[in-house]
């Protein structure tokens, strides 16, 4: 298993995964567009939580660098960027820095430009997905789509649902999927379902509209989906 993990992103997902990985004794490097801007930002995040600088103050063992630094530093990479910024982030990171690595893709192609609830970007629905686009942009990496169907607290603590939810994995390379599943197990996932190649990302991303409606109905993000069989 990789010892150094590069997280592309500094938002609530990157922070939540970062905290958990530091607790599991991984070396963690987070990547951002501009280090100085990210550290200087004092605004609360979109959920009313503290800015990245506050998280970094509480987690001084995490390294903050550019997207390129994070992609280079990690032997396993976690893609935690905004859906609309993901492809630019890959370009900034340099696709050559992904060669031979497992890339766990947690992103969702959501468009918030018309307010709440967001909608799926049509370009990445039904016959194509952001996961497949990511795989195409970093062809020498092995992309595994997973974790995008739950709230970030549930990603790293599935037991907070009060049950044993199912997590899907989809990707073209079986060794990369094994590496991703090992990480899921460390987070506490017991029910993991391999749904095949990266085209499985289509259905996983299209789960988001029902995730959002369920969140609204429960008024709480601590839930998961279960495949009963
Ligand atoms: N929130 C959840 O619980 C949850 C659950 C499942 C999946 N997801 C998915 O996880 C991803 C991260 O979500 P989040 O809520 O943590 O944060 P977010 O606000 O969606 O994304 C923040 C990250 O995206 C980067 N970014 C934004 N616009 C960019 C652009 N134009 N070019 C390059 N990078 C850009 C930011 O870079 P800077 O660091 O430079 O600001 C930051 O690192 C999203 O795709 C989301 O759909 C979220």
PDB file of C-alpha atoms and ligand atoms in Angstrom:
ATOM      1  CA  UNK A   1       0.000   0.000   0.000  1.00  0.00           C
ATOM      2  CA  UNK A   2       1.170   3.519  -0.787  1.00  0.00           C
ATOM      3  CA  UNK A   3       2.649   5.377   2.143  1.00  0.00           C
ATOM      4  CA  UNK A   4       2.492   8.850   0.644  1.00  0.00           C
ATOM      5  CA  UNK A   5      -0.826  10.124  -0.591  1.00  0.00           C
ATOM      6  CA  UNK A   6      -1.339  13.166  -2.774  1.00  0.00           C
ATOM      7  CA  UNK A   7      -4.719  14.851  -2.482  1.00  0.00           C
ATOM      8  CA  UNK A   8      -5.674  17.191  -5.297  1.00  0.00           C
ATOM      9  CA  UNK A   9      -7.930  19.703  -3.600  1.00  0.00           C
ATOM     10  CA  UNK A  10      -8.236  21.738  -0.416  1.00  0.00           C
ATOM     11  CA  UNK A  11     -12.018  21.759   0.110  1.00  0.00           C
ATOM     12  CA  UNK A  12     -14.010  19.966   2.773  1.00  0.00           C
ATOM     13  CA  UNK A  13     -13.532  16.559   1.083  1.00  0.00           C
ATOM     14  CA  UNK A  14      -9.754  16.992   0.864  1.00  0.00           C
ATOM     15  CA  UNK A  15      -9.611  18.165   4.477  1.00  0.00           C
ATOM     16  CA  UNK A  16     -11.786  15.307   5.783  1.00  0.00           C
ATOM     17  CA  UNK A  17      -9.794  12.672   3.897  1.00  0.00           C
ATOM     18  CA  UNK A  18      -6.546  14.389   4.910  1.00  0.00           C
ATOM     19  CA  UNK A  19      -7.400  14.292   8.610  1.00  0.00           C
ATOM     20  CA  UNK A  20      -8.338  10.616   8.415  1.00  0.00           C
ATOM     21  CA  UNK A  21      -5.199   9.680   6.448  1.00  0.00           C
ATOM     22  CA  UNK A  22      -2.937  11.553   8.864  1.00  0.00           C
ATOM     23  CA  UNK A  23      -4.630   9.594  11.655  1.00  0.00           C
ATOM     24  CA  UNK A  24      -3.772   6.403   9.755  1.00  0.00           C
ATOM     25  CA  UNK A  25      -0.134   7.613   9.629  1.00  0.00           C
ATOM     26  CA  UNK A  26       0.082   8.386   5.915  1.00  0.00           C
ATOM     27  CA  UNK A  27       2.231  11.189   4.574  1.00  0.00           C
ATOM     28  CA  UNK A  28      -0.216  13.619   3.050  1.00  0.00           C
ATOM     29  CA  UNK A  29       0.373  16.384   0.490  1.00  0.00           C
ATOM     30  CA  UNK A  30      -2.583  18.507  -0.568  1.00  0.00           C
ATOM     31  CA  UNK A  31      -2.586  20.416  -3.836  1.00  0.00           C
ATOM     32  CA  UNK A  32      -4.138  23.765  -4.683  1.00  0.00           C
ATOM     33  CA  UNK A  33      -4.045  26.292  -7.545  1.00  0.00           C
ATOM     34  CA  UNK A  34      -2.048  28.857  -5.585  1.00  0.00           C
ATOM     35  CA  UNK A  35      -0.557  28.116  -2.169  1.00  0.00           C
ATOM     36  CA  UNK A  36      -0.330  31.740  -0.980  1.00  0.00           C
ATOM     37  CA  UNK A  37      -3.938  32.512  -1.978  1.00  0.00           C
ATOM     38  CA  UNK A  38      -5.266  29.393  -0.278  1.00  0.00           C
ATOM     39  CA  UNK A  39      -3.388  30.122   2.960  1.00  0.00           C
ATOM     40  CA  UNK A  40      -4.467  33.774   2.920  1.00  0.00           C
ATOM     41  CA  UNK A  41      -8.175  32.926   2.518  1.00  0.00           C
ATOM     42  CA  UNK A  42     -10.004  33.650   5.775  1.00  0.00           C
ATOM     43  CA  UNK A  43     -13.543  33.024   4.494  1.00  0.00           C
ATOM     44  CA  UNK A  44     -15.595  30.136   5.846  1.00  0.00           C
ATOM     45  CA  UNK A  45     -16.274  27.355   3.338  1.00  0.00           C
ATOM     46  CA  UNK A  46     -19.623  26.744   1.582  1.00  0.00           C
ATOM     47  CA  UNK A  47     -20.834  24.684   4.580  1.00  0.00           C
ATOM     48  CA  UNK A  48     -19.950  27.382   7.129  1.00  0.00           C
ATOM     49  CA  UNK A  49     -16.814  25.482   8.198  1.00  0.00           C
ATOM     50  CA  UNK A  50     -13.402  27.066   8.828  1.00  0.00           C
ATOM     51  CA  UNK A  51     -11.081  28.064   5.961  1.00  0.00           C
ATOM     52  CA  UNK A  52      -8.254  25.816   4.809  1.00  0.00           C
ATOM     53  CA  UNK A  53      -5.646  27.805   6.793  1.00  0.00           C
ATOM     54  CA  UNK A  54      -7.441  26.870  10.019  1.00  0.00           C
ATOM     55  CA  UNK A  55      -7.491  23.180   9.026  1.00  0.00           C
ATOM     56  CA  UNK A  56      -3.771  23.394   8.208  1.00  0.00           C
ATOM     57  CA  UNK A  57      -3.017  25.013  11.561  1.00  0.00           C
ATOM     58  CA  UNK A  58      -4.701  22.030  13.245  1.00  0.00           C
ATOM     59  CA  UNK A  59      -2.974  19.525  10.945  1.00  0.00           C
ATOM     60  CA  UNK A  60       0.600  20.822  10.648  1.00  0.00           C
ATOM     61  CA  UNK A  61       1.951  17.457   9.464  1.00  0.00           C
ATOM     62  CA  UNK A  62       0.118  17.827   6.151  1.00  0.00           C
ATOM     63  CA  UNK A  63       2.091  19.499   3.370  1.00  0.00           C
ATOM     64  CA  UNK A  64       0.406  22.059   1.143  1.00  0.00           C
ATOM     65  CA  UNK A  65       1.726  22.527  -2.387  1.00  0.00           C
ATOM     66  CA  UNK A  66       0.508  23.096  -5.893  1.00  0.00           C
ATOM     67  CA  UNK A  67      -1.554  20.496  -7.760  1.00  0.00           C
ATOM     68  CA  UNK A  68       1.750  19.523  -9.413  1.00  0.00           C
ATOM     69  CA  UNK A  69       3.468  19.081  -6.031  1.00  0.00           C
ATOM     70  CA  UNK A  70       0.641  16.860  -4.743  1.00  0.00           C
ATOM     71  CA  UNK A  71       0.554  14.725  -7.893  1.00  0.00           C
ATOM     72  CA  UNK A  72       4.345  14.262  -7.752  1.00  0.00           C
ATOM     73  CA  UNK A  73       4.497  13.562  -4.015  1.00  0.00           C
ATOM     74  CA  UNK A  74       1.837  10.876  -3.780  1.00  0.00           C
ATOM     75  CA  UNK A  75       2.303   7.288  -4.869  1.00  0.00           C
ATOM     76  CA  UNK A  76      -1.501   7.082  -4.583  1.00  0.00           C
ATOM     77  CA  UNK A  77      -3.578  10.094  -5.617  1.00  0.00           C
ATOM     78  CA  UNK A  78      -7.030  11.250  -4.524  1.00  0.00           C
ATOM     79  CA  UNK A  79      -8.889  13.573  -6.866  1.00  0.00           C
ATOM     80  CA  UNK A  80     -11.009  15.919  -4.714  1.00  0.00           C
ATOM     81  CA  UNK A  81     -11.489  18.938  -6.931  1.00  0.00           C
ATOM     82  CA  UNK A  82     -14.636  20.800  -7.874  1.00  0.00           C
ATOM     83  CA  UNK A  83     -16.386  19.062 -10.791  1.00  0.00           C
ATOM     84  CA  UNK A  84     -16.051  22.149 -12.990  1.00  0.00           C
ATOM     85  CA  UNK A  85     -12.356  22.622 -12.140  1.00  0.00           C
ATOM     86  CA  UNK A  86     -11.184  19.013 -12.270  1.00  0.00           C
ATOM     87  CA  UNK A  87      -9.877  18.971 -15.834  1.00  0.00           C
ATOM     88  CA  UNK A  88      -7.976  22.248 -15.328  1.00  0.00           C
ATOM     89  CA  UNK A  89      -6.516  20.822 -12.115  1.00  0.00           C
ATOM     90  CA  UNK A  90      -5.229  17.781 -14.037  1.00  0.00           C
ATOM     91  CA  UNK A  91      -3.590  20.061 -16.595  1.00  0.00           C
ATOM     92  CA  UNK A  92      -1.987  22.128 -13.839  1.00  0.00           C
ATOM     93  CA  UNK A  93      -0.794  18.970 -12.072  1.00  0.00           C
ATOM     94  CA  UNK A  94       0.875  17.695 -15.242  1.00  0.00           C
ATOM     95  CA  UNK A  95      -0.470  14.386 -16.589  1.00  0.00           C
ATOM     96  CA  UNK A  96       3.087  12.974 -16.597  1.00  0.00           C
ATOM     97  CA  UNK A  97       3.028  13.032 -12.768  1.00  0.00           C
ATOM     98  CA  UNK A  98       0.187  10.476 -12.769  1.00  0.00           C
ATOM     99  CA  UNK A  99       2.051   7.779 -14.688  1.00  0.00           C
ATOM    100  CA  UNK A 100       1.620   4.303 -13.207  1.00  0.00           C
ATOM    101  CA  UNK A 101      -0.355   5.611 -10.214  1.00  0.00           C
ATOM    102  CA  UNK A 102      -3.768   4.720  -8.877  1.00  0.00           C
ATOM    103  CA  UNK A 103      -6.015   7.786  -8.983  1.00  0.00           C
ATOM    104  CA  UNK A 104      -9.077   7.581  -6.770  1.00  0.00           C
ATOM    105  CA  UNK A 105     -11.630   9.870  -8.409  1.00  0.00           C
ATOM    106  CA  UNK A 106     -14.157  11.272  -5.920  1.00  0.00           C
ATOM    107  CA  UNK A 107     -15.442  14.132  -8.082  1.00  0.00           C
ATOM    108  CA  UNK A 108     -18.976  14.809  -9.269  1.00  0.00           C
ATOM    109  CA  UNK A 109     -19.791  16.777 -12.435  1.00  0.00           C
ATOM    110  CA  UNK A 110     -22.236  19.100 -10.690  1.00  0.00           C
ATOM    111  CA  UNK A 111     -23.134  22.569 -11.919  1.00  0.00           C
ATOM    112  CA  UNK A 112     -24.115  25.006  -9.140  1.00  0.00           C
ATOM    113  CA  UNK A 113     -24.401  28.009 -11.471  1.00  0.00           C
ATOM    114  CA  UNK A 114     -28.227  28.063 -11.248  1.00  0.00           C
ATOM    115  CA  UNK A 115     -28.215  27.671  -7.459  1.00  0.00           C
ATOM    116  CA  UNK A 116     -29.500  24.730  -5.419  1.00  0.00           C
ATOM    117  CA  UNK A 117     -30.038  21.970  -6.202  1.00  0.00           C
ATOM    118  CA  UNK A 118     -27.151  21.606  -8.643  1.00  0.00           C
ATOM    119  CA  UNK A 119     -27.605  19.591 -11.845  1.00  0.00           C
ATOM    120  CA  UNK A 120     -25.366  17.102 -13.623  1.00  0.00           C
ATOM    121  CA  UNK A 121     -23.399  18.591 -16.520  1.00  0.00           C
ATOM    122  CA  UNK A 122     -25.088  17.051 -19.615  1.00  0.00           C
ATOM    123  CA  UNK A 123     -21.706  16.379 -21.273  1.00  0.00           C
ATOM    124  CA  UNK A 124     -20.929  13.934 -18.443  1.00  0.00           C
ATOM    125  CA  UNK A 125     -24.162  11.981 -18.194  1.00  0.00           C
ATOM    126  CA  UNK A 126     -25.590   8.754 -19.539  1.00  0.00           C
ATOM    127  CA  UNK A 127     -23.079   7.910 -22.300  1.00  0.00           C
ATOM    128  CA  UNK A 128     -19.995   9.578 -20.782  1.00  0.00           C
ATOM    129  CA  UNK A 129     -18.811  10.553 -17.306  1.00  0.00           C
ATOM    130  CA  UNK A 130     -16.278  12.777 -15.598  1.00  0.00           C
ATOM    131  CA  UNK A 131     -14.520   9.589 -14.430  1.00  0.00           C
ATOM    132  CA  UNK A 132     -14.004   8.448 -18.035  1.00  0.00           C
ATOM    133  CA  UNK A 133     -12.863  11.933 -19.050  1.00  0.00           C
ATOM    134  CA  UNK A 134     -10.331  11.920 -16.189  1.00  0.00           C
ATOM    135  CA  UNK A 135      -9.044   8.501 -17.324  1.00  0.00           C
ATOM    136  CA  UNK A 136      -8.695   9.852 -20.868  1.00  0.00           C
ATOM    137  CA  UNK A 137      -6.758  12.942 -19.646  1.00  0.00           C
ATOM    138  CA  UNK A 138      -4.304  10.828 -17.597  1.00  0.00           C
ATOM    139  CA  UNK A 139      -4.068   7.728 -19.814  1.00  0.00           C
ATOM    140  CA  UNK A 140      -1.002   6.330 -18.040  1.00  0.00           C
ATOM    141  CA  UNK A 141      -2.733   6.349 -14.659  1.00  0.00           C
ATOM    142  CA  UNK A 142      -5.288   3.866 -13.373  1.00  0.00           C
ATOM    143  CA  UNK A 143      -8.417   5.755 -12.379  1.00  0.00           C
ATOM    144  CA  UNK A 144     -10.821   4.227  -9.866  1.00  0.00           C
ATOM    145  CA  UNK A 145     -14.156   5.934  -9.309  1.00  0.00           C
ATOM    146  CA  UNK A 146     -15.387   5.529  -5.753  1.00  0.00           C
ATOM    147  CA  UNK A 147     -16.624   7.404  -2.634  1.00  0.00           C
ATOM    148  CA  UNK A 148     -18.409  10.090  -4.713  1.00  0.00           C
ATOM    149  CA  UNK A 149     -21.852   8.759  -3.655  1.00  0.00           C
ATOM    150  CA  UNK A 150     -21.601   9.687   0.033  1.00  0.00           C
ATOM    151  CA  UNK A 151     -20.965  12.747   2.183  1.00  0.00           C
ATOM    152  CA  UNK A 152     -17.280  13.173   3.056  1.00  0.00           C
ATOM    153  CA  UNK A 153     -17.789  12.272   6.744  1.00  0.00           C
ATOM    154  CA  UNK A 154     -19.281   8.963   5.587  1.00  0.00           C
ATOM    155  CA  UNK A 155     -16.392   8.397   3.147  1.00  0.00           C
ATOM    156  CA  UNK A 156     -14.005   8.015   6.078  1.00  0.00           C
ATOM    157  CA  UNK A 157     -16.465   6.768   8.727  1.00  0.00           C
ATOM    158  CA  UNK A 158     -19.163   4.655   7.030  1.00  0.00           C
ATOM    159  CA  UNK A 159     -20.319   3.455  10.453  1.00  0.00           C
ATOM    160  CA  UNK A 160     -21.740   6.961  11.038  1.00  0.00           C
ATOM    161  CA  UNK A 161     -24.688   5.897   8.838  1.00  0.00           C
ATOM    162  CA  UNK A 162     -25.691   3.560  11.659  1.00  0.00           C
ATOM    163  CA  UNK A 163     -25.498   0.601   9.252  1.00  0.00           C
ATOM    164  CA  UNK A 164     -23.258  -1.099   6.707  1.00  0.00           C
ATOM    165  CA  UNK A 165     -23.711   0.797   3.420  1.00  0.00           C
ATOM    166  CA  UNK A 166     -22.402  -0.399   0.050  1.00  0.00           C
ATOM    167  CA  UNK A 167     -19.575   1.387  -1.738  1.00  0.00           C
ATOM    168  CA  UNK A 168     -19.021   0.862  -5.460  1.00  0.00           C
ATOM    169  CA  UNK A 169     -15.680   0.865  -7.244  1.00  0.00           C
ATOM    170  CA  UNK A 170     -15.279   1.179 -11.018  1.00  0.00           C
ATOM    171  CA  UNK A 171     -12.038   1.201 -12.987  1.00  0.00           C
ATOM    172  CA  UNK A 172     -10.150  -0.521 -15.791  1.00  0.00           C
ATOM    173  CA  UNK A 173      -7.240  -1.911 -13.770  1.00  0.00           C
ATOM    174  CA  UNK A 174      -7.847  -4.640 -11.202  1.00  0.00           C
ATOM    175  CA  UNK A 175      -4.660  -3.924  -9.205  1.00  0.00           C
ATOM    176  CA  UNK A 176      -5.618  -0.266  -8.884  1.00  0.00           C
ATOM    177  CA  UNK A 177      -9.080  -1.313  -7.712  1.00  0.00           C
ATOM    178  CA  UNK A 178      -7.484  -3.599  -5.111  1.00  0.00           C
ATOM    179  CA  UNK A 179      -5.381  -0.671  -3.887  1.00  0.00           C
ATOM    180  CA  UNK A 180      -8.461   1.552  -3.664  1.00  0.00           C
ATOM    181  CA  UNK A 181     -10.438  -1.178  -1.878  1.00  0.00           C
ATOM    182  CA  UNK A 182      -7.634  -1.596   0.663  1.00  0.00           C
ATOM    183  CA  UNK A 183      -7.915   2.093   1.462  1.00  0.00           C
ATOM    184  CA  UNK A 184     -11.712   1.791   1.732  1.00  0.00           C
ATOM    185  CA  UNK A 185     -11.242  -1.074   4.206  1.00  0.00           C
ATOM    186  CA  UNK A 186      -8.948   1.147   6.304  1.00  0.00           C
ATOM    187  CA  UNK A 187     -11.705   3.757   6.367  1.00  0.00           C
ATOM    188  CA  UNK A 188     -14.106   1.075   7.624  1.00  0.00           C
ATOM    189  CA  UNK A 189     -15.996   0.018   4.475  1.00  0.00           C
ATOM    190  CA  UNK A 190     -17.093  -3.617   4.796  1.00  0.00           C
ATOM    191  CA  UNK A 191     -19.467  -3.892   1.827  1.00  0.00           C
ATOM    192  CA  UNK A 192     -17.544  -2.967  -1.349  1.00  0.00           C
ATOM    193  CA  UNK A 193     -18.927  -3.857  -4.780  1.00  0.00           C
ATOM    194  CA  UNK A 194     -16.740  -3.845  -7.907  1.00  0.00           C
ATOM    195  CA  UNK A 195     -19.098  -2.853 -10.746  1.00  0.00           C
ATOM    196  CA  UNK A 196     -16.551  -3.242 -13.539  1.00  0.00           C
ATOM    197  CA  UNK A 197     -14.632  -0.863 -15.767  1.00  0.00           C
ATOM    198  CA  UNK A 198     -14.523   2.937 -15.650  1.00  0.00           C
ATOM    199  CA  UNK A 199     -17.774   3.238 -17.607  1.00  0.00           C
ATOM    200  CA  UNK A 200     -19.366   2.320 -14.250  1.00  0.00           C
ATOM    201  CA  UNK A 201     -18.588   5.935 -13.277  1.00  0.00           C
ATOM    202  CA  UNK A 202     -21.640   6.964 -15.343  1.00  0.00           C
ATOM    203  CA  UNK A 203     -24.111   5.367 -12.970  1.00  0.00           C
ATOM    204  CA  UNK A 204     -22.111   6.378  -9.891  1.00  0.00           C
ATOM    205  CA  UNK A 205     -22.188  10.032 -10.894  1.00  0.00           C
ATOM    206  CA  UNK A 206     -25.864   9.822 -11.896  1.00  0.00           C
ATOM    207  CA  UNK A 207     -26.663   8.726  -8.325  1.00  0.00           C
ATOM    208  CA  UNK A 208     -26.188  12.361  -7.273  1.00  0.00           C
ATOM    209  CA  UNK A 209     -29.720  13.611  -8.021  1.00  0.00           C
ATOM    210  CA  UNK A 210     -31.210  10.925  -5.739  1.00  0.00           C
ATOM    211  CA  UNK A 211     -28.483  11.564  -3.147  1.00  0.00           C
ATOM    212  CA  UNK A 212     -29.470  15.245  -3.090  1.00  0.00           C
ATOM    213  CA  UNK A 213     -33.196  14.475  -2.775  1.00  0.00           C
ATOM    214  CA  UNK A 214     -32.527  11.991   0.045  1.00  0.00           C
ATOM    215  CA  UNK A 215     -30.385  14.579   1.835  1.00  0.00           C
ATOM    216  CA  UNK A 216     -33.281  17.039   1.570  1.00  0.00           C
ATOM    217  CA  UNK A 217     -35.801  14.478   2.811  1.00  0.00           C
ATOM    218  CA  UNK A 218     -33.669  13.412   5.795  1.00  0.00           C
ATOM    219  CA  UNK A 219     -32.179  16.861   6.431  1.00  0.00           C
ATOM    220  CA  UNK A 220     -28.948  15.008   7.211  1.00  0.00           C
ATOM    221  CA  UNK A 221     -26.031  13.767   5.079  1.00  0.00           C
ATOM    222  CA  UNK A 222     -25.116  10.794   7.259  1.00  0.00           C
ATOM    223  CA  UNK A 223     -26.638   8.069   5.097  1.00  0.00           C
ATOM    224  CA  UNK A 224     -25.508   5.595   2.459  1.00  0.00           C
ATOM    225  CA  UNK A 225     -26.990   3.262  -0.123  1.00  0.00           C
ATOM    226  CA  UNK A 226     -27.237  -0.488   0.411  1.00  0.00           C
ATOM    227  CA  UNK A 227     -27.367  -3.192  -2.251  1.00  0.00           C
ATOM    228  CA  UNK A 228     -29.344  -5.971  -0.583  1.00  0.00           C
ATOM    229  CA  UNK A 229     -28.628  -9.377  -2.103  1.00  0.00           C
TER     230      UNK A 229
HETATM  231  N1  LIG B   1     -18.724  17.674  -0.104  1.00  0.00           N
HETATM  232  C1  LIG B   1     -18.942  16.368  -0.061  1.00  0.00           C
HETATM  233  O1  LIG B   1     -19.268  15.790   0.992  1.00  0.00           O
HETATM  234  C2  LIG B   1     -18.764  15.545  -1.322  1.00  0.00           C
HETATM  235  C3  LIG B   1     -19.230  14.235  -1.368  1.00  0.00           C
HETATM  236  C4  LIG B   1     -19.012  13.449  -2.505  1.00  0.00           C
HETATM  237  C5  LIG B   1     -18.297  13.987  -3.570  1.00  0.00           C
HETATM  238  N2  LIG B   1     -17.875  15.292  -3.524  1.00  0.00           N
HETATM  239  C6  LIG B   1     -17.115  15.838  -4.654  1.00  0.00           C
HETATM  240  O2  LIG B   1     -15.773  16.066  -4.201  1.00  0.00           O
HETATM  241  C7  LIG B   1     -15.197  17.174  -4.908  1.00  0.00           C
HETATM  242  C8  LIG B   1     -14.649  18.192  -3.892  1.00  0.00           C
HETATM  243  O3  LIG B   1     -15.728  18.742  -3.176  1.00  0.00           O
HETATM  244  P1  LIG B   1     -15.506  19.829  -1.995  1.00  0.00           P
HETATM  245  O4  LIG B   1     -16.850  20.094  -1.453  1.00  0.00           O
HETATM  246  O5  LIG B   1     -14.412  19.408  -1.113  1.00  0.00           O
HETATM  247  O6  LIG B   1     -14.918  21.122  -2.689  1.00  0.00           O
HETATM  248  P2  LIG B   1     -15.195  21.957  -4.003  1.00  0.00           P
HETATM  249  O7  LIG B   1     -15.481  23.350  -3.576  1.00  0.00           O
HETATM  250  O8  LIG B   1     -16.161  21.293  -4.910  1.00  0.00           O
HETATM  251  O9  LIG B   1     -13.730  21.909  -4.678  1.00  0.00           O
HETATM  252  C9  LIG B   1     -12.653  22.540  -4.069  1.00  0.00           C
HETATM  253  C10 LIG B   1     -11.380  22.276  -4.841  1.00  0.00           C
HETATM  254  O10 LIG B   1     -11.581  22.445  -6.251  1.00  0.00           O
HETATM  255  C11 LIG B   1     -10.554  23.297  -6.761  1.00  0.00           C
HETATM  256  N3  LIG B   1     -11.041  24.100  -7.886  1.00  0.00           N
HETATM  257  C12 LIG B   1     -12.186  24.828  -7.939  1.00  0.00           C
HETATM  258  N4  LIG B   1     -12.268  25.453  -9.149  1.00  0.00           N
HETATM  259  C13 LIG B   1     -11.145  25.114  -9.833  1.00  0.00           C
HETATM  260  C14 LIG B   1     -10.655  25.448 -11.119  1.00  0.00           C
HETATM  261  N5  LIG B   1     -11.329  26.250 -11.954  1.00  0.00           N
HETATM  262  N6  LIG B   1      -9.494  24.903 -11.512  1.00  0.00           N
HETATM  263  C15 LIG B   1      -8.791  24.079 -10.701  1.00  0.00           C
HETATM  264  N7  LIG B   1      -9.212  23.723  -9.451  1.00  0.00           N
HETATM  265  C16 LIG B   1     -10.370  24.241  -9.031  1.00  0.00           C
HETATM  266  C17 LIG B   1     -10.198  24.207  -5.586  1.00  0.00           C
HETATM  267  O11 LIG B   1      -8.896  24.701  -5.795  1.00  0.00           O
HETATM  268  P3  LIG B   1      -8.184  25.689  -4.758  1.00  0.00           P
HETATM  269  O12 LIG B   1      -7.574  24.794  -3.725  1.00  0.00           O
HETATM  270  O13 LIG B   1      -7.195  26.405  -5.577  1.00  0.00           O
HETATM  271  O14 LIG B   1      -9.254  26.586  -4.190  1.00  0.00           O
HETATM  272  C18 LIG B   1     -10.311  23.271  -4.405  1.00  0.00           C
HETATM  273  O15 LIG B   1      -9.107  22.585  -4.175  1.00  0.00           O
HETATM  274  C19 LIG B   1     -16.305  17.725  -5.802  1.00  0.00           C
HETATM  275  O16 LIG B   1     -16.154  17.218  -7.108  1.00  0.00           O
HETATM  276  C20 LIG B   1     -17.581  17.202  -5.159  1.00  0.00           C
HETATM  277  O17 LIG B   1     -18.659  17.055  -6.069  1.00  0.00           O
HETATM  278  C21 LIG B   1     -18.115  16.079  -2.435  1.00  0.00           C
END
